[in-house]
Amino acid sequence: MMEIQVDLRSDTVTRPDAAMRRAMAEAVVGDDVYGEDPTVRRLEEEGADAAGFEAALFVPSGTMGNQIALHLHGERGTEVLSDARAHVNEYEMAGAAAWSGLQSRTVAAADGLAGAAEWRAALHPRSSFRARTSVMVLENTHNMAGGRAFGRERVNPILALARAAEVRVHLDGARIFNAAVALGVSAAALTAGFDSVMFCLSKGLGAPVGSLLAGERRWIDEARLVRKRLGGGMRQAGVLAAAGLEALRHGPGRLAEDHRRARRLAEAIVASGFDLQLSAVETNIVIFGTAPDGAEEVVAQLGERGVACAPVSPSAVRFVTHRDIDDAGIERAITALRDVASAAPRGPLRESAR
Ligand SMILES: Cc1ncc(COP(=O)(O)O)c(C=O)c1O
């Protein structure tokens, strides 16, 4: 592949900008394991506020935040229920089983969030012959469903079901601010009623490292102990929290730009003949279909034109827009895409396979 000129692999690839680097250099720090880092404290307070919870905990990654939540909400020897393509199910190295003795059960939905009836059918109540569901996870936006954002009308019936069944519900809100911007509401409006939320500072918001896990204060006190047990106690973490604060304060305000650019890309994808439903592109993630088993080749061809992206299945490719991609980058990607669609060396790569 030639040198990467437009990196659409993920919104995790952003580099800290000058203001962020300055904030990191000037951060007042202390030993956070002793609770003495004022910048981390500040980030946790502002993060809790933004997420609509009493308290928050700074964690090195979204995965650690999700796994701490599963560990505390779930009970060893029971089940965690999530969408089939949820990050907790697919991309966390079987963490629920490895750390917390939880068996995973899934519910499938085309757009990443099944209706309450499907969740009800998959949920196991306490019984003497099979493991009960102790925790459920919803993901908003849903990464592998193409960045879909879910409003209260979709979420409320599922939360009501969980309440009635005495099942805890964690929100994987890695991109909750993308959802909030797309739906025109606050992040807190989307987290209300959940027992906890994890959101990432290091994705669309642009920080180099870190996520926040938010919940009730006493629950977060417990989460702090689990974080330490997992080796996530960080010392002078204020240098990272300073970047996180910049991301939290200034990141959400520019996400609409990423969404606009994703939309522009999506229109070009459709115009080039690839398989994509425009109305499904709601935030900064675009997943489109190629010919059967064509994804690897489309990715390779784009790579040769300086555009980096990733296959997400044998016949689907993902583009993610982010802060380090401007309009010129989008136009460059579109030119490459058109080129690949028209000059595909082996048949109609763009023919739908989904
Ligand atoms: C929906 C979702 N949840 C959780 C994570 C995990 O975040 P991290 O990579 O910081 O562990 C990701 C990362 O891509 C994600 O997309």
XYZ file of C-alpha atoms and ligand atoms in Angstrom:
370
model
C 0.000 0.000 0.000
C 1.220 3.496 -0.736
C 1.608 5.994 2.086
C -1.702 6.661 3.847
C -3.144 10.013 2.795
C -6.682 9.602 4.027
C -7.090 7.331 7.029
C -10.681 6.142 7.241
C -9.934 3.008 9.275
C -11.310 4.362 12.544
C -11.925 7.494 14.588
C -9.299 6.154 17.000
C -6.461 7.220 14.685
C -6.593 10.961 15.453
C -3.471 12.637 16.796
C -3.603 15.243 19.574
C -3.694 18.775 18.168
C -1.605 21.733 19.376
C -4.099 22.838 22.065
C -4.307 19.331 23.405
C -0.532 18.910 23.493
C -0.223 22.241 25.291
C -2.814 21.180 27.867
C -0.913 17.925 28.381
C 2.388 19.732 28.845
C 0.889 22.141 31.370
C -1.246 19.641 33.307
C -1.075 19.753 37.087
C -0.575 16.145 38.157
C -0.351 13.926 41.226
C -0.530 10.223 41.983
C -4.026 9.213 40.943
C -3.865 5.866 42.743
C -3.699 7.986 45.926
C -6.533 10.094 44.486
C -4.186 13.049 44.225
C -4.294 14.003 40.580
C -6.410 17.159 40.279
C -6.658 16.964 36.505
C -8.002 13.426 36.607
C -10.474 14.481 39.309
C -11.640 17.325 37.125
C -12.078 15.098 34.122
C -14.052 12.588 36.169
C -16.332 15.321 37.511
C -16.967 16.953 34.151
C -17.374 13.548 32.524
C -19.930 12.449 35.121
C -21.889 15.666 34.540
C -21.828 15.290 30.776
C -22.991 11.685 31.076
C -25.710 12.533 33.597
C -24.364 10.389 36.419
C -23.125 11.069 39.962
C -19.551 9.966 39.401
C -17.120 8.736 36.791
C -13.847 6.829 36.597
C -11.046 7.473 34.115
C -10.014 4.194 32.491
C -7.286 3.490 29.924
C -9.672 2.077 27.324
C -13.292 1.561 26.434
C -12.787 -2.166 26.728
C -11.644 -1.850 30.327
C -14.634 0.376 31.123
C -17.077 -2.131 29.641
C -15.412 -5.065 31.380
C -15.463 -3.374 34.783
C -19.179 -2.724 34.298
C -19.861 -6.353 33.373
C -17.805 -7.512 36.339
C -19.818 -5.436 38.783
C -23.295 -5.785 37.284
C -23.019 -9.425 36.317
C -22.855 -12.438 38.567
C -20.418 -15.279 37.929
C -22.215 -18.263 36.396
C -24.953 -16.185 34.783
C -25.383 -14.602 31.350
C -24.692 -11.277 29.711
C -27.113 -10.437 26.926
C -26.096 -8.119 24.101
C -26.573 -7.512 20.397
C -24.842 -10.140 18.252
C -22.451 -7.564 16.769
C -21.892 -5.656 20.016
C -18.320 -4.700 20.843
C -18.573 -6.494 24.208
C -19.513 -9.673 22.400
C -17.231 -9.548 19.373
C -14.125 -7.542 20.171
C -13.274 -7.770 23.856
C -11.321 -11.021 23.796
C -14.049 -12.995 25.611
C -13.454 -10.682 28.557
C -16.881 -11.339 30.076
C -16.039 -15.041 30.332
C -12.380 -14.589 31.229
C -12.706 -11.934 33.940
C -16.224 -12.367 35.209
C -17.407 -15.922 34.542
C -20.239 -14.670 32.349
C -21.648 -16.623 29.432
C -22.651 -14.499 26.454
C -26.040 -14.718 24.803
C -26.954 -12.508 21.891
C -29.942 -11.038 20.165
C -29.616 -10.113 16.494
C -30.939 -7.004 14.772
C -30.213 -5.556 11.340
C -29.653 -2.065 12.702
C -27.987 -3.133 15.967
C -30.910 -2.788 18.367
C -33.627 -5.414 18.485
C -37.086 -4.615 19.788
C -38.168 -5.343 23.355
C -39.964 -8.518 22.240
C -36.729 -10.011 20.902
C -34.840 -9.044 24.055
C -37.611 -10.577 26.140
C -37.397 -13.830 24.191
C -33.620 -14.010 24.696
C -33.615 -13.052 28.352
C -33.481 -15.942 30.792
C -35.282 -15.444 34.089
C -34.053 -17.156 37.237
C -34.767 -20.864 36.954
C -33.503 -24.147 38.326
C -32.337 -25.508 34.985
C -30.600 -22.706 33.103
C -28.425 -19.722 33.848
C -30.300 -16.462 34.293
C -29.471 -13.179 32.592
C -27.852 -10.839 35.109
C -26.770 -8.009 32.830
C -27.658 -6.549 29.428
C -25.565 -4.277 27.239
C -26.846 -1.821 24.641
C -24.498 -0.022 22.231
C -25.225 3.539 21.047
C -24.087 4.416 18.470
C -23.718 0.896 17.191
C -20.339 0.525 15.549
C -20.768 -2.602 13.435
C -24.306 -1.696 12.420
C -22.821 1.378 10.733
C -22.983 4.001 13.480
C -26.734 3.811 14.055
C -28.075 6.128 16.755
C -30.996 5.095 18.956
C -33.390 7.509 20.635
C -35.468 7.022 23.747
C -38.409 5.524 21.863
C -36.230 2.537 20.956
C -34.434 2.262 24.286
C -37.200 2.827 26.852
C -39.161 -0.401 26.282
C -35.943 -2.419 26.619
C -35.018 -0.669 29.854
C -38.513 -1.258 31.212
C -38.179 -4.934 30.398
C -34.814 -5.138 32.154
C -36.167 -3.352 35.236
C -39.088 -5.729 35.475
C -36.705 -8.687 35.209
C -34.252 -7.170 37.737
C -31.483 -7.205 35.163
C -28.815 -4.486 35.201
C -28.212 -2.575 31.985
C -24.901 -1.102 30.891
C -24.629 1.275 27.954
C -21.605 0.941 25.711
C -21.647 4.570 24.708
C -18.177 4.604 23.159
C -19.693 7.116 20.685
C -22.586 8.443 22.753
C -21.797 12.030 21.748
C -22.146 11.073 18.087
C -25.574 9.673 18.933
C -26.498 12.815 20.869
C -25.454 15.114 18.017
C -27.265 13.012 15.399
C -30.469 12.967 17.456
C -30.218 16.583 18.587
C -30.336 15.771 22.308
C -27.837 15.789 25.178
C -25.736 12.720 25.941
C -27.352 12.630 29.389
C -30.780 12.350 27.761
C -29.597 9.115 26.137
C -28.024 7.602 29.248
C -30.944 8.168 31.650
C -32.268 4.922 33.088
C -29.112 2.891 32.468
C -27.141 1.592 35.437
C -23.877 2.754 33.902
C -22.342 4.117 30.743
C -18.869 3.933 29.239
C -17.882 6.572 26.709
C -14.609 7.073 24.879
C -12.549 10.243 24.825
C -10.195 8.682 22.299
C -12.617 8.225 19.406
C -14.565 11.069 17.777
C -13.722 13.428 20.635
C -10.072 13.216 19.655
C -8.072 12.424 22.838
C -5.058 10.156 22.390
C -6.016 7.775 25.224
C -8.833 7.083 27.619
C -12.480 6.510 28.368
C -14.825 7.251 31.255
C -17.081 4.846 33.097
C -19.968 6.619 34.807
C -22.553 5.514 37.361
C -23.726 6.034 40.934
C -21.011 7.228 43.292
C -20.874 4.099 45.428
C -20.776 1.922 42.323
C -17.911 3.979 40.900
C -16.036 3.512 44.213
C -16.266 -0.236 43.580
C -15.287 0.233 39.939
C -12.111 1.971 41.103
C -11.104 -1.163 43.007
C -11.765 -3.407 40.011
C -9.760 -1.063 37.794
C -6.816 -1.426 40.193
C -7.171 -5.204 40.198
C -7.035 -5.217 36.412
C -3.848 -3.162 36.495
C -5.561 0.016 35.370
C -4.462 2.191 38.292
C -2.556 5.012 36.619
C -0.219 7.353 38.454
C 0.381 10.868 37.049
C -2.452 10.317 34.616
C -3.246 14.030 34.563
C -1.197 14.369 31.380
C -3.756 12.104 29.717
C -6.731 13.567 31.550
C -5.732 17.044 30.335
C -6.105 15.831 26.770
C -9.343 14.152 27.797
C -10.700 17.423 29.181
C -9.935 19.200 25.918
C -11.676 16.396 24.077
C -14.715 16.465 26.347
C -15.088 20.238 26.227
C -14.445 20.826 22.541
C -14.948 17.442 20.861
C -18.750 17.133 20.825
C -19.152 20.556 19.213
C -17.506 19.467 16.000
C -18.936 15.976 15.522
C -21.636 17.288 13.172
C -18.816 17.984 10.701
C -17.788 14.320 10.781
C -21.391 13.313 10.196
C -21.717 15.697 7.261
C -18.545 14.270 5.717
C -19.713 10.697 6.266
C -22.895 11.622 4.440
C -20.934 13.075 1.534
C -18.891 9.873 1.346
C -22.044 7.788 1.520
C -23.582 9.616 -1.436
C -20.473 8.945 -3.489
C -20.477 5.289 -2.428
C -24.047 4.914 -3.655
C -23.273 6.815 -6.866
C -20.337 4.472 -7.496
C -22.677 1.503 -7.395
C -21.755 -0.054 -4.054
C -24.477 -1.382 -1.799
C -25.549 1.136 0.815
C -28.792 2.499 2.147
C -28.292 6.239 2.522
C -30.887 6.614 5.245
C -28.863 4.220 7.414
C -25.936 6.647 7.564
C -26.663 8.657 10.689
C -23.281 9.463 12.225
C -19.583 9.091 11.331
C -19.516 5.427 10.287
C -20.341 4.132 6.815
C -20.444 0.396 6.120
C -21.115 -0.572 2.527
C -21.440 -3.814 0.607
C -19.155 -5.029 -2.156
C -19.417 -7.982 -4.504
C -19.303 -11.381 -2.767
C -15.883 -11.696 -1.118
C -14.875 -8.392 -2.673
C -14.125 -6.402 0.475
C -10.435 -7.310 0.793
C -9.829 -6.308 -2.779
C -11.693 -3.016 -2.533
C -9.660 -2.205 0.588
C -6.409 -3.147 -1.186
C -7.287 -1.071 -4.255
C -8.158 1.940 -2.143
C -4.922 1.422 -0.215
C -2.976 1.668 -3.452
C -4.589 5.051 -3.927
C -3.607 6.270 -0.454
C -6.969 5.650 1.220
C -6.880 3.382 4.263
C -10.022 1.574 5.397
C -10.975 -1.831 6.739
C -13.080 -4.811 5.680
C -15.664 -5.704 8.324
C -16.809 -8.905 6.621
C -15.855 -10.672 3.388
C -18.311 -8.433 1.549
C -18.452 -5.198 3.520
C -16.075 -2.288 4.043
C -16.106 0.375 6.763
C -15.232 4.055 6.492
C -15.053 6.186 9.646
C -14.749 9.972 9.505
C -12.993 11.906 12.269
C -11.275 15.112 13.260
C -8.147 14.503 11.179
C -10.100 14.203 7.916
C -11.078 17.445 6.236
C -13.141 18.138 3.116
C -10.097 17.731 0.868
C -9.502 14.278 2.372
C -13.095 13.302 1.669
C -12.833 14.428 -1.957
C -9.635 12.463 -2.329
C -11.317 9.356 -0.951
C -14.241 9.865 -3.328
C -11.944 10.130 -6.333
C -10.206 6.906 -5.280
C -13.519 5.167 -4.761
C -14.818 6.127 -8.196
C -11.591 4.950 -9.691
C -11.810 1.576 -7.946
C -15.462 1.153 -8.881
C -14.841 1.813 -12.558
C -11.462 0.108 -12.958
C -11.966 -2.959 -10.794
C -9.730 -5.612 -12.315
C -11.811 -8.615 -11.477
C -15.453 -8.169 -12.222
C -18.009 -5.970 -10.613
C -16.564 -5.481 -7.153
C -19.297 -3.094 -6.401
C -22.156 -5.474 -7.060
C -24.190 -6.041 -3.932
C -23.518 -9.073 -1.842
C -25.444 -8.155 1.273
C -18.661 0.422 20.419
C -17.308 0.264 21.019
N -17.209 -0.045 22.326
C -16.024 -0.180 22.928
C -14.858 -0.001 22.240
C -13.550 -0.221 22.948
O -12.736 0.875 23.049
P -11.146 0.698 23.213
O -10.610 0.474 21.861
O -10.731 2.007 23.815
O -10.911 -0.451 24.136
C -14.899 0.317 20.874
C -13.647 0.497 20.117
O -13.612 0.550 18.922
C -16.160 0.452 20.245
O -16.275 0.732 18.945
